[in-house]
Coordinates of C-alpha atoms and ligand atoms in Angstrom, one line a residue:
Chain A
M176 CA 12.8 -0.8 89.1
A177 CA 13.2 -1.4 92.7
L178 CA 13.4 -5.0 93.5
D179 CA 11.3 -6.0 96.5
Y180 CA 11.7 -9.7 96.7
S181 CA 10.8 -11.8 99.7
Q182 CA 13.6 -13.5 101.6
K183 CA 12.5 -16.8 100.2
V184 CA 12.8 -15.6 96.7
M185 CA 16.3 -14.2 97.4
D186 CA 17.3 -17.5 99.1
H187 CA 16.2 -19.5 96.1
F188 CA 17.8 -17.0 93.7
I189 CA 21.1 -16.9 95.5
N190 CA 21.3 -20.6 96.1
P191 CA 19.0 -22.3 93.6
R192 CA 18.3 -26.0 94.2
N193 CA 18.4 -28.6 91.4
V194 CA 20.3 -26.6 88.8
G195 CA 21.7 -28.6 86.0
E196 CA 20.8 -31.2 83.4
I197 CA 20.0 -34.9 83.6
E198 CA 21.7 -37.1 81.0
N199 CA 19.2 -39.4 79.3
A200 CA 16.4 -37.8 81.1
D201 CA 13.0 -39.5 80.9
G202 CA 11.2 -36.3 80.1
V203 CA 12.5 -32.9 78.9
G204 CA 10.5 -29.7 78.6
E205 CA 11.1 -26.2 77.6
A206 CA 8.9 -23.1 78.0
G207 CA 9.5 -19.6 76.8
N208 CA 8.0 -16.4 77.9
P209 CA 6.6 -14.3 75.2
K210 CA 6.6 -11.2 77.4
C211 CA 10.3 -10.8 78.1
G212 CA 11.9 -13.6 76.1
D213 CA 13.0 -15.9 79.0
I214 CA 13.5 -19.6 78.8
M215 CA 13.3 -22.5 81.2
K216 CA 14.3 -26.0 80.6
I217 CA 13.3 -29.0 82.9
Y218 CA 14.7 -32.5 83.0
L219 CA 12.9 -35.4 84.7
K220 CA 14.0 -38.8 86.0
V221 CA 10.9 -40.9 86.6
N222 CA 10.7 -44.3 88.4
P223 CA 9.2 -46.6 85.8
D224 CA 7.2 -48.6 88.4
T225 CA 6.0 -46.1 90.8
K226 CA 5.8 -43.1 88.4
I227 CA 7.5 -41.0 91.1
I228 CA 9.8 -38.2 90.0
D229 CA 13.1 -39.4 91.4
D230 CA 15.1 -36.5 90.2
V231 CA 14.6 -33.2 88.5
K232 CA 16.9 -30.5 87.2
F233 CA 16.5 -27.1 85.6
K234 CA 18.3 -24.5 83.6
T235 CA 16.7 -21.0 83.4
F236 CA 17.5 -17.9 81.5
G237 CA 15.5 -15.1 83.2
C238 CA 15.2 -12.8 86.1
A239 CA 15.7 -13.6 89.8
S240 CA 12.0 -14.4 90.1
A241 CA 12.2 -16.9 87.2
I242 CA 15.2 -18.6 88.8
A243 CA 13.6 -18.7 92.2
S244 CA 10.4 -20.1 90.7
S245 CA 12.3 -22.8 88.9
S246 CA 14.2 -23.7 92.0
M247 CA 11.1 -23.8 94.2
A248 CA 9.0 -25.7 91.6
T249 CA 11.5 -28.4 91.1
E250 CA 11.7 -28.9 94.9
M251 CA 7.9 -29.1 95.0
I252 CA 7.6 -31.9 92.4
K253 CA 10.5 -34.0 93.5
G254 CA 9.3 -37.2 95.1
R255 CA 5.8 -36.7 93.8
T256 CA 4.0 -38.9 91.1
I257 CA 3.7 -37.5 87.6
E258 CA -0.1 -37.2 88.1
D259 CA 0.4 -35.3 91.3
A260 CA 3.1 -33.1 89.8
W261 CA 0.8 -32.0 87.0
N262 CA -1.4 -30.3 89.6
L263 CA 1.3 -27.9 90.7
T264 CA 0.1 -24.4 89.8
N265 CA 2.1 -21.3 89.4
N266 CA 0.2 -19.7 92.2
A267 CA 1.3 -22.5 94.6
V268 CA 4.9 -21.8 93.5
A269 CA 4.5 -18.1 94.1
E270 CA 2.9 -18.7 97.5
A271 CA 5.6 -21.1 98.5
L272 CA 8.0 -18.2 97.8
D273 CA 6.1 -15.9 100.1
G274 CA 4.7 -14.1 97.1
L275 CA 6.1 -12.4 94.0
P276 CA 5.8 -8.8 92.9
P277 CA 2.6 -8.6 90.6
I278 CA 4.7 -7.7 87.5
K279 CA 6.8 -10.9 88.2
M280 CA 3.9 -13.4 88.4
H281 CA 4.4 -14.4 84.8
C282 CA 7.9 -15.8 85.8
S283 CA 6.2 -18.5 87.9
V284 CA 4.0 -19.4 85.0
L285 CA 7.1 -20.2 83.1
A286 CA 7.9 -22.9 85.7
E287 CA 4.4 -24.4 85.6
E288 CA 4.6 -24.6 81.8
A289 CA 8.0 -26.0 81.6
I290 CA 7.0 -28.8 84.0
H291 CA 3.9 -29.5 82.1
T292 CA 5.9 -29.7 78.8
A293 CA 8.4 -32.1 80.5
L294 CA 5.6 -34.3 81.9
N295 CA 3.9 -34.5 78.5
D296 CA 7.2 -35.3 76.9
Y297 CA 7.5 -38.2 79.4
R298 CA 3.9 -39.3 78.7
E299 CA 4.3 -39.3 75.0
K300 CA 7.5 -41.3 75.2
H301 CA 5.8 -43.8 77.5
G302 CA 2.7 -44.3 75.5
M303 CA 0.5 -42.3 77.8
P304 CA -2.0 -39.7 76.4
V305 CA -0.7 -36.1 76.6
I306 CA -2.7 -33.7 78.6
P307 CA -3.9 -30.5 76.9
M308 CA -1.9 -27.5 78.2
E309 CA -3.8 -24.6 79.6
H310 CA -2.6 -21.2 78.6
H311 CA -2.4 -18.5 81.2
E312 CA -3.1 -14.9 80.7
D313 CA -0.4 -13.9 83.2
Chain B
M281 CA 32.6 -2.1 100.5
F282 CA 30.0 0.2 99.0
V283 CA 30.9 0.6 95.3
Y284 CA 28.6 3.1 93.6
M285 CA 28.7 2.6 89.9
D286 CA 25.5 4.5 88.9
H287 CA 26.6 8.1 88.7
T288 CA 24.4 8.5 85.6
A289 CA 21.3 7.8 87.6
T290 CA 22.2 10.4 90.1
T291 CA 25.1 11.8 92.2
P292 CA 25.5 12.8 95.8
V293 CA 25.3 16.5 96.7
S294 CA 28.9 17.5 97.3
P295 CA 29.8 18.9 100.7
E296 CA 30.7 22.4 99.2
V297 CA 27.4 22.5 97.5
L298 CA 25.5 21.4 100.6
N299 CA 27.2 24.1 102.6
A300 CA 26.4 26.8 100.0
M301 CA 22.7 25.7 100.2
I302 CA 22.2 25.5 103.9
P303 CA 21.7 29.2 104.6
Y304 CA 18.9 29.3 102.1
F305 CA 16.5 27.0 103.9
S306 CA 15.9 28.8 107.3
D307 CA 18.1 31.9 107.4
V308 CA 17.7 33.5 104.0
F309 CA 14.3 32.3 103.3
G310 CA 12.6 35.4 101.9
N311 CA 10.4 35.0 98.8
P312 CA 12.6 36.3 96.0
S313 CA 9.5 38.1 94.5
S314 CA 8.8 40.2 97.6
V315 CA 9.4 43.9 97.8
Y316 CA 11.0 44.3 101.2
S317 CA 14.8 44.4 101.6
F318 CA 15.0 41.0 103.4
S319 CA 14.1 39.4 100.1
R320 CA 16.9 41.1 98.2
K321 CA 19.3 38.5 99.5
S322 CA 17.2 35.7 98.0
R323 CA 17.0 37.5 94.7
G324 CA 20.7 38.1 94.8
A325 CA 21.4 34.4 95.4
I326 CA 19.3 33.3 92.4
E327 CA 21.0 35.9 90.2
K328 CA 24.4 34.6 91.3
A329 CA 23.4 31.1 90.4
R330 CA 22.1 32.2 87.1
K331 CA 25.5 33.7 86.4
Q332 CA 27.3 30.6 87.4
V333 CA 25.2 28.5 85.1
A334 CA 25.4 31.0 82.2
D335 CA 29.2 31.2 82.6
A336 CA 29.6 27.4 82.5
L337 CA 27.9 27.4 79.1
N338 CA 29.2 30.6 77.7
A339 CA 25.7 32.0 77.7
D340 CA 24.2 35.3 78.9
T341 CA 22.4 35.4 82.2
S342 CA 19.2 36.5 80.4
E343 CA 19.2 33.2 78.6
I344 CA 19.1 30.9 81.6
F345 CA 15.7 29.8 83.0
F346 CA 15.5 27.6 86.1
T347 CA 13.0 24.7 86.1
G348 CA 12.0 21.9 88.4
S349 CA 14.1 19.3 86.6
G350 CA 15.7 18.2 83.4
T351 CA 12.5 16.6 82.4
E352 CA 10.6 19.8 82.8
A353 CA 13.2 21.7 80.7
D354 CA 12.7 19.0 77.9
N355 CA 8.9 19.3 78.2
W356 CA 9.0 23.0 78.0
A357 CA 11.3 23.1 75.0
L358 CA 9.4 20.6 72.9
K359 CA 5.8 21.6 73.8
G360 CA 6.4 25.3 73.8
T361 CA 8.3 25.3 70.5
L362 CA 5.8 23.0 68.8
E363 CA 2.9 25.2 70.0
K364 CA 4.6 28.2 68.7
G365 CA 5.4 26.5 65.4
K366 CA 1.9 25.4 64.9
I367 CA 0.8 29.0 64.6
A368 CA 3.0 29.2 61.6
G369 CA 1.7 25.9 60.2
K370 CA 4.7 23.8 61.4
N371 CA 3.9 20.6 63.2
H372 CA 6.9 18.4 62.5
I373 CA 9.4 17.3 65.1
I374 CA 12.7 15.6 64.3
T375 CA 14.3 13.7 67.2
T376 CA 16.2 10.4 67.6
S377 CA 15.3 6.9 68.6
I378 CA 17.8 7.0 71.6
E379 CA 16.4 9.9 73.5
H380 CA 15.5 9.8 77.2
H381 CA 11.8 9.2 77.9
A382 CA 11.5 12.8 78.9
I383 CA 11.8 13.6 75.2
L384 CA 10.2 10.4 73.7
H385 CA 7.1 10.4 75.9
T386 CA 6.7 14.2 75.3
C387 CA 6.8 13.5 71.5
E388 CA 4.2 10.8 71.9
Y389 CA 2.0 13.2 73.8
L390 CA 2.4 15.9 71.2
K391 CA 1.5 13.4 68.5
K392 CA -1.6 12.4 70.3
V393 CA -2.8 15.8 71.5
E394 CA -1.4 18.2 68.9
G395 CA -1.4 15.9 65.9
A396 CA 2.4 16.5 65.6
D397 CA 4.4 14.5 63.0
I398 CA 7.4 12.9 64.6
T399 CA 10.5 11.6 62.9
Y400 CA 12.7 9.4 65.0
L401 CA 16.1 9.3 63.4
P402 CA 18.0 6.0 63.6
V403 CA 21.5 5.6 65.0
N404 CA 24.5 3.5 63.8
S405 CA 25.7 0.5 65.8
E406 CA 27.7 2.8 68.1
G407 CA 24.7 4.9 68.8
M408 CA 25.5 7.9 66.7
V409 CA 23.1 10.0 64.7
S410 CA 24.1 11.1 61.2
V411 CA 23.9 14.8 60.3
D412 CA 22.8 13.8 56.8
D413 CA 19.8 12.0 58.2
V414 CA 18.9 15.2 60.0
R415 CA 19.3 17.1 56.8
N416 CA 17.1 14.7 54.8
A417 CA 14.4 14.7 57.5
I418 CA 13.9 18.5 57.4
T419 CA 10.8 19.7 55.7
D420 CA 9.2 23.1 55.5
K421 CA 6.9 21.9 58.3
T422 CA 9.7 21.2 60.7
A423 CA 9.1 23.1 64.0
I424 CA 12.0 21.8 66.0
V425 CA 15.0 19.4 65.9
S426 CA 15.9 17.8 69.2
V427 CA 19.0 15.6 69.5
M428 CA 20.5 14.7 72.9
F429 CA 24.0 15.8 73.6
A430 CA 25.2 12.5 74.9
N431 CA 23.2 9.3 75.6
N432 CA 22.5 8.2 79.1
E433 CA 22.7 4.5 78.5
V434 CA 25.6 3.9 76.2
G435 CA 27.3 7.3 76.5
T436 CA 27.6 8.1 72.8
I437 CA 28.3 11.8 72.2
Q438 CA 26.4 13.2 69.2
P439 CA 27.6 15.6 66.5
I440 CA 25.8 18.6 68.1
K441 CA 27.8 21.4 66.6
E442 CA 27.2 20.2 63.1
I443 CA 23.5 19.6 63.6
G444 CA 23.3 23.0 65.2
A445 CA 25.0 24.6 62.2
L446 CA 22.6 22.9 59.9
C447 CA 19.5 24.0 61.8
R448 CA 20.8 27.5 62.1
E449 CA 21.3 27.6 58.3
R450 CA 17.7 26.3 57.8
K451 CA 16.3 28.6 60.6
I452 CA 14.9 25.7 62.6
P453 CA 15.0 25.9 66.4
F454 CA 17.5 23.3 67.7
H455 CA 17.2 21.8 71.1
T456 CA 19.6 19.4 72.9
D457 CA 19.0 17.4 76.0
A458 CA 22.3 17.9 77.7
V459 CA 21.3 16.4 81.1
Q460 CA 24.2 13.9 80.8
G461 CA 26.4 16.0 78.4
A462 CA 26.7 19.0 80.6
A463 CA 27.8 16.8 83.5
H464 CA 30.9 15.6 81.7
L465 CA 31.7 17.8 78.7
D466 CA 32.7 21.3 77.9
I467 CA 29.7 23.0 76.3
D468 CA 29.8 26.3 74.6
V469 CA 26.3 27.1 73.4
K470 CA 27.5 29.9 71.1
A471 CA 30.3 27.9 69.4
M472 CA 28.0 24.9 69.1
N473 CA 25.1 26.7 67.5
I474 CA 22.6 25.6 70.2
D475 CA 19.3 27.3 70.5
M476 CA 17.9 25.5 73.5
L477 CA 19.6 23.2 76.0
S478 CA 18.2 21.2 79.0
M479 CA 20.2 20.5 82.2
S480 CA 19.7 18.9 85.6
A481 CA 21.6 19.6 88.8
H482 CA 21.5 16.1 90.3
K483 CA 23.7 14.6 87.7
M484 CA 26.4 17.1 88.6
Y485 CA 26.7 16.7 92.4
G486 CA 23.9 19.2 93.0
P487 CA 20.4 18.6 94.5
K488 CA 17.6 16.7 92.9
G489 CA 14.5 18.5 91.6
V490 CA 16.2 21.5 90.0
G491 CA 17.2 22.0 86.3
A492 CA 17.4 24.8 83.8
L493 CA 16.6 25.5 80.2
Y494 CA 19.0 27.7 78.1
L495 CA 17.0 29.7 75.6
R496 CA 19.1 31.7 73.1
K497 CA 18.1 35.3 72.8
G498 CA 15.0 35.4 70.5
M499 CA 13.8 31.9 71.4
R500 CA 10.3 32.3 72.7
P501 CA 8.6 28.9 73.2
E502 CA 5.1 29.2 74.7
N503 CA 5.2 29.0 78.5
F504 CA 4.8 25.5 80.0
I505 CA 4.2 26.3 83.7
H506 CA 1.6 29.0 84.0
G507 CA 1.1 31.2 87.1
G508 CA 3.1 34.0 88.6
A509 CA 5.7 36.3 87.0
Q510 CA 8.8 34.5 88.1
E511 CA 11.7 34.0 85.7
K512 CA 10.8 37.1 83.8
G513 CA 7.3 35.8 83.3
R514 CA 8.5 32.7 81.4
R515 CA 8.3 30.1 84.2
A516 CA 5.9 30.5 87.0
S517 CA 6.2 29.2 90.6
T518 CA 8.2 30.4 93.7
E519 CA 11.8 29.6 93.0
N520 CA 13.4 26.6 94.6
L521 CA 15.9 29.0 96.3
A522 CA 18.3 26.5 98.0
G523 CA 18.1 24.2 95.0
I524 CA 19.0 26.9 92.5
V525 CA 21.9 28.1 94.7
G526 CA 23.1 24.5 94.9
F527 CA 22.8 24.1 91.1
G528 CA 24.9 27.2 90.4
E529 CA 27.6 26.1 92.9
A530 CA 27.6 22.6 91.6
F531 CA 28.0 23.6 88.0
E532 CA 30.8 26.1 88.7
I533 CA 32.7 23.5 90.7
L534 CA 32.1 20.9 88.0
K535 CA 33.5 23.2 85.3
G536 CA 36.6 24.1 87.4
R537 CA 37.6 20.4 87.5
L538 CA 36.2 19.2 84.3
N539 CA 39.4 18.4 82.5
E540 CA 41.0 16.7 85.4
D541 CA 37.8 14.6 86.0
K542 CA 37.6 13.7 82.3
A543 CA 41.2 12.4 82.3
I544 CA 40.7 10.3 85.5
N545 CA 37.3 9.0 84.5
S546 CA 38.3 8.0 80.9
S547 CA 41.4 6.2 82.0
R548 CA 39.4 4.2 84.6
R549 CA 36.7 3.6 82.0
D550 CA 39.2 2.3 79.5
R551 CA 40.9 0.1 82.2
L552 CA 37.5 -1.4 83.2
I553 CA 36.5 -2.0 79.5
A554 CA 39.8 -3.7 78.7
G555 CA 39.7 -5.7 81.9
I556 CA 36.2 -7.0 81.2
L557 CA 37.0 -7.9 77.6
E558 CA 40.1 -9.8 78.8
R559 CA 38.4 -11.7 81.6
I560 CA 34.9 -12.4 80.4
P561 CA 34.5 -14.4 77.2
H562 CA 31.9 -13.2 74.7
A563 CA 31.4 -9.9 76.4
K564 CA 30.3 -7.2 74.0
L565 CA 30.9 -3.4 74.5
N566 CA 27.8 -1.4 73.6
G567 CA 28.4 2.1 72.3
A568 CA 31.4 4.0 70.9
T569 CA 35.1 4.0 72.0
G570 CA 37.4 6.9 72.9
D571 CA 36.4 10.5 72.5
N572 CA 32.9 9.6 71.2
R573 CA 32.0 8.1 74.5
L574 CA 31.1 9.8 77.8
P575 CA 34.2 9.5 80.0
N576 CA 32.3 7.8 82.7
N577 CA 30.2 5.3 80.8
I578 CA 30.8 1.5 80.5
N579 CA 28.0 -0.6 79.0
F580 CA 28.4 -4.3 78.2
S581 CA 26.2 -7.2 77.0
F582 CA 26.9 -10.7 78.3
I583 CA 25.1 -13.2 76.1
G584 CA 23.3 -15.9 77.9
V585 CA 22.5 -14.1 81.1
E586 CA 19.8 -11.7 82.2
G587 CA 20.7 -8.3 83.7
E588 CA 18.5 -8.2 86.7
T589 CA 20.1 -11.3 88.1
L590 CA 23.6 -9.8 87.6
L591 CA 22.4 -6.6 89.3
L592 CA 21.3 -8.6 92.4
D593 CA 24.4 -10.6 92.5
L594 CA 26.5 -7.4 92.2
D595 CA 24.3 -5.8 94.9
A596 CA 25.1 -8.7 97.2
K597 CA 28.7 -7.8 96.8
G598 CA 28.1 -4.1 97.5
I599 CA 28.1 -2.9 93.9
S600 CA 25.3 -0.6 92.5
A601 CA 24.9 -0.7 88.7
S602 CA 22.1 -0.6 86.1
T603 CA 20.7 -2.7 83.3
G604 CA 18.6 -2.4 80.1
S605 CA 17.1 -5.8 80.5
A606 CA 13.4 -6.3 79.8
C607 CA 12.9 -8.1 83.1
S608 CA 13.9 -5.0 85.1
S609 CA 11.7 -2.5 83.3
E610 CA 8.1 -1.8 84.4
S611 CA 6.9 -2.5 80.9
L612 CA 8.9 -5.7 80.4
D613 CA 10.4 -4.1 77.2
P614 CA 14.1 -4.1 76.8
S615 CA 15.9 -0.8 76.5
H616 CA 14.9 1.1 73.4
V617 CA 18.4 2.5 73.2
L618 CA 20.0 -0.9 72.9
L619 CA 17.5 -2.0 70.4
A620 CA 18.1 1.2 68.4
L621 CA 21.8 0.2 68.3
G622 CA 20.7 -3.0 66.6
L623 CA 21.1 -5.4 69.6
K624 CA 19.0 -8.5 69.6
H625 CA 16.6 -8.9 72.5
E626 CA 18.7 -11.5 74.2
M627 CA 21.8 -9.1 74.1
A628 CA 19.7 -6.2 75.5
H629 CA 18.6 -8.7 78.2
G630 CA 22.2 -9.3 79.3
S631 CA 23.3 -5.7 79.5
L632 CA 24.9 -4.0 82.4
R633 CA 25.8 -0.3 82.7
F634 CA 28.5 1.0 85.1
T635 CA 28.8 4.7 85.4
I636 CA 31.8 6.0 87.4
G637 CA 32.4 9.4 89.0
R638 CA 33.7 11.1 92.1
L639 CA 32.9 8.2 94.4
T640 CA 34.9 5.8 92.2
T641 CA 38.4 4.7 93.2
D642 CA 41.0 2.5 91.5
E643 CA 40.3 -0.1 94.1
H644 CA 36.6 -0.1 93.0
I645 CA 37.7 -0.9 89.5
D646 CA 39.9 -3.7 90.7
Y647 CA 37.2 -5.1 92.9
L648 CA 34.6 -5.1 90.1
L649 CA 37.1 -6.8 87.8
E650 CA 37.6 -9.4 90.5
V651 CA 33.9 -10.3 91.2
L652 CA 32.2 -9.7 87.9
P653 CA 33.7 -12.6 85.9
E654 CA 32.6 -15.1 88.6
I655 CA 29.1 -13.7 88.7
V656 CA 28.7 -13.9 84.9
A657 CA 30.2 -17.4 84.7
R658 CA 27.9 -18.7 87.5
R659 CA 24.7 -17.4 86.0
R660 CA 25.7 -18.5 82.5
A661 CA 26.2 -22.0 83.9
M662 CA 22.5 -22.1 84.8
S663 CA 21.3 -20.7 81.5
P664 CA 19.9 -22.8 78.6
L665 CA 20.5 -19.9 76.3
W666 CA 24.3 -19.8 77.0
E667 CA 24.5 -23.5 76.2
D668 CA 22.6 -23.0 73.0
Y669 CA 24.9 -20.1 72.1
L670 CA 28.1 -22.1 72.7
K671 CA 26.7 -24.8 70.5
S672 CA 25.8 -22.3 67.8
I673 CA 29.4 -21.1 67.6
G674 CA 30.8 -24.6 67.8
E675 CA 32.4 -24.2 71.2
K676 CA 30.4 -27.1 72.7
Ligands
PLP266 C1 19.4 12.3 79.1 C2 18.5 12.6 80.2 N1 17.5 13.5 80.0 C3 16.6 13.8 81.0 C4 16.8 13.2 82.3 C5 15.8 13.6 83.3 O1 16.3 14.6 84.2 P1 15.6 14.9 85.6 O2 15.8 13.7 86.5 O3 16.3 16.1 86.2 O4 14.2 15.1 85.4 C6 17.8 12.3 82.5 C7 17.9 11.7 83.8 O5 17.8 10.5 84.0 C8 18.7 12.0 81.5 O6 19.7 11.1 81.7
FES267 S1 11.9 -13.7 83.6 FE1 11.7 -11.7 82.7 S2 10.7 -10.7 84.3 FE2 11.0 -12.6 85.2

């Protein structure tokens, strides 16, 4: 398949931001993609007083669009509160990347779900109610 | 540096072939079917090409029929033979699970539209079909056996002569898709007991959009393209004159240098395989080794990484290759060939195919061996799957 990625996608794919792990992370989440079997893992460091995400790292097994989505999504939630970060949608990630090919939209869903899982992991560990996850068609 | 490592996808038209084709666009343009003397030259050119193709296969010129592609030749052989077989109550097709989509999707169509029964034979872990499996699958309803000569993804060469002998003995038409095989191997249709064989010019430094079907004397599948009386009334449509001329020329040149090419390609292939195994930990070669593998095919799986990312990283370094990863297919399914070899999804995901050829130099092999290990290592370092894998084998 010909790969028509935007320059933003290529930039985040070639030089992904926030790659790695956080030791003793406050929240960890993993999401898998039933379609093609890809995996994304998110690590959060959250300020206990302000509930602001001080640091976030990811590891992703997947295509260029999955890696770029992970990179962009982590940039978008860094410095935001955990409540605020929950509202990040896969469409917002795709938009920030100047769009994804239609067949690759599901790769951005992976980012949204991994972040939600990590946020819920944090909430659970800190005695906050977990938020029900929405499941996307795409 | 432009390093083209995808000769199995297609090849450039060679300069000699292009030169042979040029007169047949604007100068010698007469319709080969016309009566006037001007058209005789066009007819002559087609008959010369037919002889070139026939000679390359040890066939008779009356047994070569030009088509619009390898895909069309496959469609014709399967549909035409099944339709013929149905008249005699035979509606069973035996093929393999590693065929090109030109065969597999045609079989699915025949199942849906003609109610054909299809047997997809398995392959072993090297991608080889067993002759015994073919024997055991044959019934009195079998209309055709179709087994590819050599696989396009992993390069495994099939026991064609033996399957051909078996089918001949059982009087079942035997077709082989030799779109890749004919581009690299010596094929003698008589000695190999082949009844029908598909070829394509663009895999052998000829033009795209022209192929041929070899039909042994007596093989009369129903027509596939209906219309005028071209190709002795067996395949309608005004001939692709320049394309056919190019095909004939390309095949003759290919045969003339086949042994030399085979030696160079297989030595570079084996150097690349050895180099990758030496430099990249946990790299797995897919397919067979030595003489059972196409001389130009290298296919590896790198656990923990996804193929499309590797392709883009390689592309950024000027290297063109291919993958069987789910992420790079329209359907998001991993390569059916790699799955048929028994690979797990994650191994099919991390597959890369390099196919070498006339554009390849020793420097290209060195360059690939220099850049690939870094690319794989960098992407593995971002992968949670790689980490899990290392833990599972006790390396972390
Ligand atoms: C084994 C095999 N069969 C058939 C085809 C289709 O040939 P064509 O491109 O001429 O239709 C190909 C080409 O990719 C092939 O590798
Ligand atoms: S992760 Fe498989 S297509 Fe993007």
